Amino acid sequence: MTTEDELKKVIADADDAINREDFGRLMELYADDATLVVMPGRTVQGKEQIRSAMARIAEFFNHTLEVSQREMLVLEGGDTALVIARTVVNANQNTDSPYFAERKATYVFRRFPDGRWRCVIDNSYGTELLSQQR
Amino acid sequence: MTTEDELKKVIADADDAINREDFGRLMELYADDATLVVMPGRTVQGKEQIRSAMARIAEFFNHTLEVSQREMLVLEGGDTALVIARTVVNANQNTDSPYFAERKATYVFRRFPDGRWRCVIDNSYGTELLSQQR
């Protein structure tokens, strides 16, 4: 498998784990000290915090969250990969106002000594974080 | 120094080296197998290739290139950092049509065993690479 195929598989596994709320499996795909951007201005670090943030997000969307990726682009250097992805977030929230968002995400992965890629920085907001800061 | 201050210093040093065309000093700030996005759809890897790409870019702008960063935002996880920066590229090109571009860049750095941060992925086009791909 190429690096790109390996990373696409890890990300597809992560999306599937999020959509099924299988947070145990999801946490295997993150490094111990990974960072997640929960929303612009709010980051959490470490598996325990990422896991509870994911659980709160699932709750917020009334357990109807569905994440997926459209195109993905992989840049690799120094056992590190930057994945740029068009991420789609859907949730019907069991209400009359379904939620839909498409974002250009930036995910950073590192290849660990065991050969596996794990996410070290999960920022689905990509460079939008800058505009928010202004 | 915080990670953010360390990385801002490395990036300021890199900008200064680019603007002075001091490519020897510039290359000290990259990992051996770093990747540079020269333009959308074109990447080069390794110091030798990055160095010649930088020299060609300097030539292209008639040695009037000036790069700098406005806001920067640093996300860190697993000895890896994603820097999101508003990058400004100026060049007068010694012509009547000066060049100006502002981009939202994504730079990935790794902290090496010697304690120094080195750039592993230099992508000044950020998530724009996706739009270009469509």
mmCIF file of C-alpha atoms in Angstrom:
data_model
loop_
_atom_site.group_PDB
_atom_site.id
_atom_site.type_symbol
_atom_site.label_atom_id
_atom_site.label_comp_id
_atom_site.label_asym_id
_atom_site.label_seq_id
_atom_site.Cartn_x
_atom_site.Cartn_y
_atom_site.Cartn_z
ATOM 1 C CA MET A 1 0.000 0.000 0.000
ATOM 2 C CA THR A 2 1.172 3.533 -0.681
ATOM 3 C CA THR A 3 1.260 6.078 2.141
ATOM 4 C CA GLU A 4 -1.789 7.711 0.590
ATOM 5 C CA ASP A 5 -3.760 4.448 0.620
ATOM 6 C CA GLU A 6 -2.660 3.712 4.190
ATOM 7 C CA LEU A 7 -3.783 7.135 5.386
ATOM 8 C CA LYS A 8 -7.088 6.970 3.506
ATOM 9 C CA LYS A 9 -7.769 3.678 5.248
ATOM 10 C CA VAL A 10 -6.941 5.092 8.712
ATOM 11 C CA ILE A 11 -9.202 8.097 8.069
ATOM 12 C CA ALA A 12 -12.046 5.903 6.756
ATOM 13 C CA ASP A 13 -11.677 3.751 9.907
ATOM 14 C CA ALA A 14 -11.785 6.885 12.076
ATOM 15 C CA ASP A 15 -14.926 8.187 10.328
ATOM 16 C CA ASP A 16 -16.589 4.815 10.731
ATOM 17 C CA ALA A 17 -15.659 4.669 14.441
ATOM 18 C CA ILE A 18 -17.028 8.207 14.984
ATOM 19 C CA ASN A 19 -20.255 7.393 13.147
ATOM 20 C CA ARG A 20 -20.753 4.213 15.218
ATOM 21 C CA GLU A 21 -19.591 5.981 18.405
ATOM 22 C CA ASP A 22 -16.965 3.272 18.888
ATOM 23 C CA PHE A 23 -14.587 5.539 20.799
ATOM 24 C CA GLY A 24 -12.362 2.703 22.016
ATOM 25 C CA ARG A 25 -11.502 1.811 18.434
ATOM 26 C CA LEU A 26 -11.266 5.509 17.510
ATOM 27 C CA MET A 27 -8.656 6.184 20.201
ATOM 28 C CA GLU A 28 -6.344 3.520 18.715
ATOM 29 C CA LEU A 29 -5.945 5.833 15.722
ATOM 30 C CA TYR A 30 -4.608 8.765 17.762
ATOM 31 C CA ALA A 31 -1.171 9.256 19.332
ATOM 32 C CA ASP A 32 -1.175 9.479 23.136
ATOM 33 C CA ASP A 33 -0.517 13.217 23.116
ATOM 34 C CA ALA A 34 -2.571 14.079 20.024
ATOM 35 C CA THR A 35 -4.386 17.409 19.817
ATOM 36 C CA LEU A 36 -7.987 17.851 18.619
ATOM 37 C CA VAL A 37 -9.485 21.178 17.617
ATOM 38 C CA VAL A 38 -12.995 20.812 19.047
ATOM 39 C CA MET A 39 -14.066 24.164 17.621
ATOM 40 C CA PRO A 40 -12.220 27.369 16.698
ATOM 41 C CA GLY A 41 -10.501 28.593 19.852
ATOM 42 C CA ARG A 42 -10.926 25.303 21.749
ATOM 43 C CA THR A 43 -8.410 22.456 21.611
ATOM 44 C CA VAL A 44 -7.992 19.390 23.813
ATOM 45 C CA GLN A 45 -4.946 17.139 24.135
ATOM 46 C CA GLY A 46 -4.533 13.478 25.046
ATOM 47 C CA LYS A 47 -6.697 10.425 24.416
ATOM 48 C CA GLU A 48 -8.841 10.836 27.518
ATOM 49 C CA GLN A 49 -9.797 14.410 26.659
ATOM 50 C CA ILE A 50 -10.294 13.625 22.960
ATOM 51 C CA ARG A 51 -12.531 10.715 23.864
ATOM 52 C CA SER A 52 -14.762 12.814 26.099
ATOM 53 C CA ALA A 53 -14.903 15.635 23.527
ATOM 54 C CA MET A 54 -16.016 13.092 20.896
ATOM 55 C CA ALA A 55 -18.683 11.751 23.260
ATOM 56 C CA ARG A 56 -19.970 15.278 23.925
ATOM 57 C CA ILE A 57 -20.071 16.025 20.185
ATOM 58 C CA ALA A 58 -22.074 12.813 19.581
ATOM 59 C CA GLU A 59 -24.479 13.830 22.340
ATOM 60 C CA PHE A 60 -24.768 17.381 20.957
ATOM 61 C CA PHE A 61 -25.920 15.986 17.606
ATOM 62 C CA ASN A 62 -28.401 13.603 19.276
ATOM 63 C CA HIS A 63 -26.371 10.606 18.071
ATOM 64 C CA THR A 64 -27.112 11.347 14.410
ATOM 65 C CA LEU A 65 -23.618 12.573 13.436
ATOM 66 C CA GLU A 66 -22.144 11.336 10.176
ATOM 67 C CA VAL A 67 -18.700 12.413 9.054
ATOM 68 C CA SER A 68 -17.068 11.549 5.751
ATOM 69 C CA GLN A 69 -14.355 12.844 3.443
ATOM 70 C CA ARG A 70 -14.566 13.864 -0.192
ATOM 71 C CA GLU A 71 -11.244 14.507 -1.966
ATOM 72 C CA MET A 72 -8.082 14.037 0.026
ATOM 73 C CA LEU A 73 -4.585 15.164 -0.715
ATOM 74 C CA VAL A 74 -1.528 13.792 1.071
ATOM 75 C CA LEU A 75 1.828 15.530 1.535
ATOM 76 C CA GLU A 76 4.562 13.460 3.165
ATOM 77 C CA GLY A 77 7.926 14.367 4.670
ATOM 78 C CA GLY A 78 10.023 12.978 7.511
ATOM 79 C CA ASP A 79 7.683 10.140 8.579
ATOM 80 C CA THR A 80 5.026 12.799 8.907
ATOM 81 C CA ALA A 81 2.030 13.395 6.666
ATOM 82 C CA LEU A 82 -0.267 16.363 6.200
ATOM 83 C CA VAL A 83 -3.653 15.304 4.887
ATOM 84 C CA ILE A 84 -5.837 18.027 3.393
ATOM 85 C CA ALA A 85 -9.396 16.810 3.057
ATOM 86 C CA ARG A 86 -12.807 18.076 2.115
ATOM 87 C CA THR A 87 -14.724 16.911 5.175
ATOM 88 C CA VAL A 88 -18.495 16.611 5.249
ATOM 89 C CA VAL A 89 -20.411 16.692 8.518
ATOM 90 C CA ASN A 90 -24.093 15.733 8.477
ATOM 91 C CA ALA A 91 -26.544 15.390 11.325
ATOM 92 C CA ASN A 92 -30.296 15.390 11.273
ATOM 93 C CA GLN A 93 -30.389 16.006 15.029
ATOM 94 C CA ASN A 94 -33.866 14.428 15.046
ATOM 95 C CA THR A 95 -35.290 17.880 14.554
ATOM 96 C CA ASP A 96 -36.646 19.963 11.695
ATOM 97 C CA SER A 97 -33.266 21.648 11.205
ATOM 98 C CA PRO A 98 -30.697 19.200 9.871
ATOM 99 C CA TYR A 99 -27.055 20.247 10.166
ATOM 100 C CA PHE A 100 -24.686 20.187 7.221
ATOM 101 C CA ALA A 101 -21.133 21.492 7.008
ATOM 102 C CA GLU A 102 -18.357 21.079 4.487
ATOM 103 C CA ARG A 103 -14.884 22.045 5.661
ATOM 104 C CA LYS A 104 -11.355 21.947 4.314
ATOM 105 C CA ALA A 105 -9.626 20.007 7.043
ATOM 106 C CA THR A 106 -5.952 19.559 7.957
ATOM 107 C CA TYR A 107 -4.931 16.340 9.664
ATOM 108 C CA VAL A 108 -1.334 15.599 10.680
ATOM 109 C CA PHE A 109 -0.191 11.996 11.061
ATOM 110 C CA ARG A 110 3.068 10.434 12.173
ATOM 111 C CA ARG A 111 4.361 7.028 11.291
ATOM 112 C CA PHE A 112 5.277 5.270 14.538
ATOM 113 C CA PRO A 113 8.093 2.751 15.016
ATOM 114 C CA ASP A 114 5.507 -0.081 14.715
ATOM 115 C CA GLY A 115 4.863 1.115 11.151
ATOM 116 C CA ARG A 116 1.389 2.496 11.858
ATOM 117 C CA TRP A 117 0.194 6.002 11.126
ATOM 118 C CA ARG A 118 -1.498 7.739 14.060
ATOM 119 C CA CYS A 119 -3.119 11.157 14.125
ATOM 120 C CA VAL A 120 -1.148 13.760 16.089
ATOM 121 C CA ILE A 121 -3.135 16.885 15.133
ATOM 122 C CA ASP A 122 -6.817 16.711 14.177
ATOM 123 C CA ASN A 123 -7.936 20.104 12.889
ATOM 124 C CA SER A 124 -11.065 19.795 10.771
ATOM 125 C CA TYR A 125 -11.275 23.609 10.585
ATOM 126 C CA GLY A 126 -8.097 23.859 8.505
ATOM 127 C CA THR A 127 -6.923 27.420 7.826
ATOM 128 C CA GLU A 128 -10.345 28.850 8.772
ATOM 129 C CA LEU A 129 -8.960 29.121 12.296
ATOM 130 C CA LEU A 130 -7.100 32.222 11.126
ATOM 131 C CA SER A 131 -10.189 34.062 9.890
ATOM 132 C CA GLN A 132 -11.965 33.272 13.140
ATOM 133 C CA GLN A 133 -9.089 34.860 15.002
ATOM 134 C CA ARG A 134 -9.297 38.197 13.317
ATOM 135 C CA MET B 1 10.660 29.769 25.247
ATOM 136 C CA THR B 2 7.265 28.273 24.484
ATOM 137 C CA THR B 3 6.857 26.039 21.435
ATOM 138 C CA GLU B 4 5.007 28.888 19.757
ATOM 139 C CA ASP B 5 7.882 31.328 20.333
ATOM 140 C CA GLU B 6 10.428 28.735 19.157
ATOM 141 C CA LEU B 7 8.481 28.120 15.951
ATOM 142 C CA LYS B 8 7.918 31.812 15.286
ATOM 143 C CA LYS B 9 11.672 32.304 15.559
ATOM 144 C CA VAL B 10 12.419 29.435 13.143
ATOM 145 C CA ILE B 11 9.893 30.811 10.637
ATOM 146 C CA ALA B 12 11.236 34.366 10.975
ATOM 147 C CA ASP B 13 14.754 32.970 10.369
ATOM 148 C CA ALA B 14 13.492 31.093 7.302
ATOM 149 C CA ASP B 15 11.800 34.204 5.872
ATOM 150 C CA ASP B 16 14.958 36.221 6.444
ATOM 151 C CA ALA B 17 17.111 33.546 4.756
ATOM 152 C CA ILE B 18 14.733 33.431 1.753
ATOM 153 C CA ASN B 19 14.704 37.224 1.443
ATOM 154 C CA ARG B 20 18.524 37.360 1.585
ATOM 155 C CA GLU B 21 18.820 34.279 -0.658
ATOM 156 C CA ASP B 22 20.966 32.603 1.986
ATOM 157 C CA PHE B 23 19.979 29.091 0.959
ATOM 158 C CA GLY B 24 22.704 27.397 3.004
ATOM 159 C CA ARG B 25 21.238 28.823 6.203
ATOM 160 C CA LEU B 26 17.694 28.155 4.963
ATOM 161 C CA MET B 27 18.408 24.456 4.445
ATOM 162 C CA GLU B 28 19.420 24.069 8.113
ATOM 163 C CA LEU B 29 15.764 24.724 8.979
ATOM 164 C CA TYR B 30 14.434 21.790 6.916
ATOM 165 C CA ALA B 31 14.527 18.069 7.687
ATOM 166 C CA ASP B 32 16.559 15.984 5.208
ATOM 167 C CA ASP B 33 13.445 14.494 3.615
ATOM 168 C CA ALA B 34 11.204 17.554 3.888
ATOM 169 C CA THR B 35 8.620 18.258 1.203
ATOM 170 C CA LEU B 36 8.000 21.676 -0.372
ATOM 171 C CA VAL B 37 4.902 22.555 -2.377
ATOM 172 C CA VAL B 38 6.440 24.722 -5.105
ATOM 173 C CA MET B 39 3.037 25.453 -6.626
ATOM 174 C CA PRO B 40 -0.288 23.618 -6.671
ATOM 175 C CA GLY B 41 0.352 20.233 -8.279
ATOM 176 C CA ARG B 42 4.134 20.441 -7.949
ATOM 177 C CA THR B 43 6.064 19.235 -4.912
ATOM 178 C CA VAL B 44 9.756 18.536 -4.397
ATOM 179 C CA GLN B 45 11.410 16.500 -1.664
ATOM 180 C CA GLY B 46 14.823 16.628 -0.029
ATOM 181 C CA LYS B 47 17.183 19.507 0.720
ATOM 182 C CA GLU B 48 18.900 19.501 -2.653
ATOM 183 C CA GLN B 49 15.634 19.789 -4.555
ATOM 184 C CA ILE B 50 14.185 22.340 -2.154
ATOM 185 C CA ARG B 51 17.324 24.430 -2.465
ATOM 186 C CA SER B 52 17.180 24.509 -6.266
ATOM 187 C CA ALA B 53 13.447 25.229 -6.236
ATOM 188 C CA MET B 54 14.101 28.201 -3.902
ATOM 189 C CA ALA B 55 16.866 29.448 -6.205
ATOM 190 C CA ARG B 56 14.549 29.203 -9.241
ATOM 191 C CA ILE B 57 11.798 31.080 -7.384
ATOM 192 C CA ALA B 58 14.274 33.853 -6.460
ATOM 193 C CA GLU B 59 15.329 34.051 -10.107
ATOM 194 C CA PHE B 60 11.697 34.092 -11.290
ATOM 195 C CA PHE B 61 11.019 37.173 -9.150
ATOM 196 C CA ASN B 62 14.184 38.919 -10.353
ATOM 197 C CA HIS B 63 15.679 38.698 -6.851
ATOM 198 C CA THR B 64 13.044 41.035 -5.400
ATOM 199 C CA LEU B 65 11.087 38.418 -3.426
ATOM 200 C CA GLU B 66 10.024 39.290 0.113
ATOM 201 C CA VAL B 67 8.093 36.824 2.238
ATOM 202 C CA SER B 68 6.692 37.479 5.687
ATOM 203 C CA GLN B 69 3.991 36.169 7.995
ATOM 204 C CA ARG B 70 1.085 38.000 9.605
ATOM 205 C CA GLU B 71 -0.851 36.091 12.285
ATOM 206 C CA MET B 72 0.309 32.607 13.118
ATOM 207 C CA LEU B 73 -1.451 29.893 15.017
ATOM 208 C CA VAL B 74 0.349 26.836 16.396
ATOM 209 C CA LEU B 75 -1.203 23.426 17.128
ATOM 210 C CA GLU B 76 1.099 20.894 18.779
ATOM 211 C CA GLY B 77 0.841 17.149 19.342
ATOM 212 C CA GLY B 78 3.348 14.297 19.504
ATOM 213 C CA ASP B 79 6.531 16.372 19.001
ATOM 214 C CA THR B 80 4.892 17.659 15.835
ATOM 215 C CA ALA B 81 3.480 21.110 15.178
ATOM 216 C CA LEU B 82 1.084 22.433 12.574
ATOM 217 C CA VAL B 83 1.578 26.137 11.986
ATOM 218 C CA ILE B 84 -1.221 27.968 10.213
ATOM 219 C CA ALA B 85 -0.011 31.341 9.003
ATOM 220 C CA ARG B 86 -1.176 34.257 6.960
ATOM 221 C CA THR B 87 1.763 34.491 4.566
ATOM 222 C CA VAL B 88 2.492 37.544 2.490
ATOM 223 C CA VAL B 89 4.549 37.362 -0.702
ATOM 224 C CA ASN B 90 5.723 40.583 -2.291
ATOM 225 C CA ALA B 91 7.946 41.155 -5.307
ATOM 226 C CA ASN B 92 8.352 44.207 -7.459
ATOM 227 C CA GLN B 93 10.055 42.123 -10.167
ATOM 228 C CA ASN B 94 11.723 45.339 -11.357
ATOM 229 C CA THR B 95 8.808 45.820 -13.687
ATOM 230 C CA ASP B 96 5.625 47.878 -13.812
ATOM 231 C CA SER B 97 3.598 44.975 -12.434
ATOM 232 C CA PRO B 98 4.482 44.257 -8.825
ATOM 233 C CA TYR B 99 3.416 40.889 -7.464
ATOM 234 C CA PHE B 100 1.479 40.564 -4.233
ATOM 235 C CA ALA B 101 -0.125 37.479 -2.723
ATOM 236 C CA GLU B 102 -1.569 36.681 0.663
ATOM 237 C CA ARG B 103 -2.085 33.005 1.434
ATOM 238 C CA LYS B 104 -3.195 30.909 4.368
ATOM 239 C CA ALA B 105 -0.259 28.571 4.712
ATOM 240 C CA THR B 106 0.186 25.248 6.506
ATOM 241 C CA TYR B 107 3.660 24.360 7.756
ATOM 242 C CA VAL B 108 4.421 21.125 9.593
ATOM 243 C CA PHE B 109 7.422 20.944 11.937
ATOM 244 C CA ARG B 110 8.937 18.132 13.946
ATOM 245 C CA ARG B 111 11.011 18.442 17.060
ATOM 246 C CA PHE B 112 14.185 16.451 16.493
ATOM 247 C CA PRO B 113 16.184 14.575 19.169
ATOM 248 C CA ASP B 114 18.586 17.554 19.361
ATOM 249 C CA GLY B 115 15.628 19.655 20.568
ATOM 250 C CA ARG B 116 15.350 21.715 17.368
ATOM 251 C CA TRP B 117 12.245 22.169 15.279
ATOM 252 C CA ARG B 118 12.749 21.505 11.573
ATOM 253 C CA CYS B 119 10.210 21.893 8.782
ATOM 254 C CA VAL B 120 9.019 18.576 7.324
ATOM 255 C CA ILE B 121 6.173 19.863 5.105
ATOM 256 C CA ASP B 122 6.196 23.385 3.659
ATOM 257 C CA ASN B 123 2.857 24.091 2.028
ATOM 258 C CA SER B 124 2.244 27.817 1.682
ATOM 259 C CA TYR B 125 -0.922 27.095 -0.358
ATOM 260 C CA GLY B 126 -2.702 25.550 2.639
ATOM 261 C CA THR B 127 -6.102 24.031 1.867
ATOM 262 C CA GLU B 128 -6.313 25.917 -1.458
ATOM 263 C CA LEU B 129 -4.653 22.856 -2.998
ATOM 264 C CA LEU B 130 -8.048 21.166 -2.838
ATOM 265 C CA SER B 131 -9.866 23.843 -4.831
ATOM 266 C CA GLN B 132 -7.171 23.746 -7.472
ATOM 267 C CA GLN B 133 -7.703 20.023 -7.805
ATOM 268 C CA ARG B 134 -11.384 20.195 -8.656
#
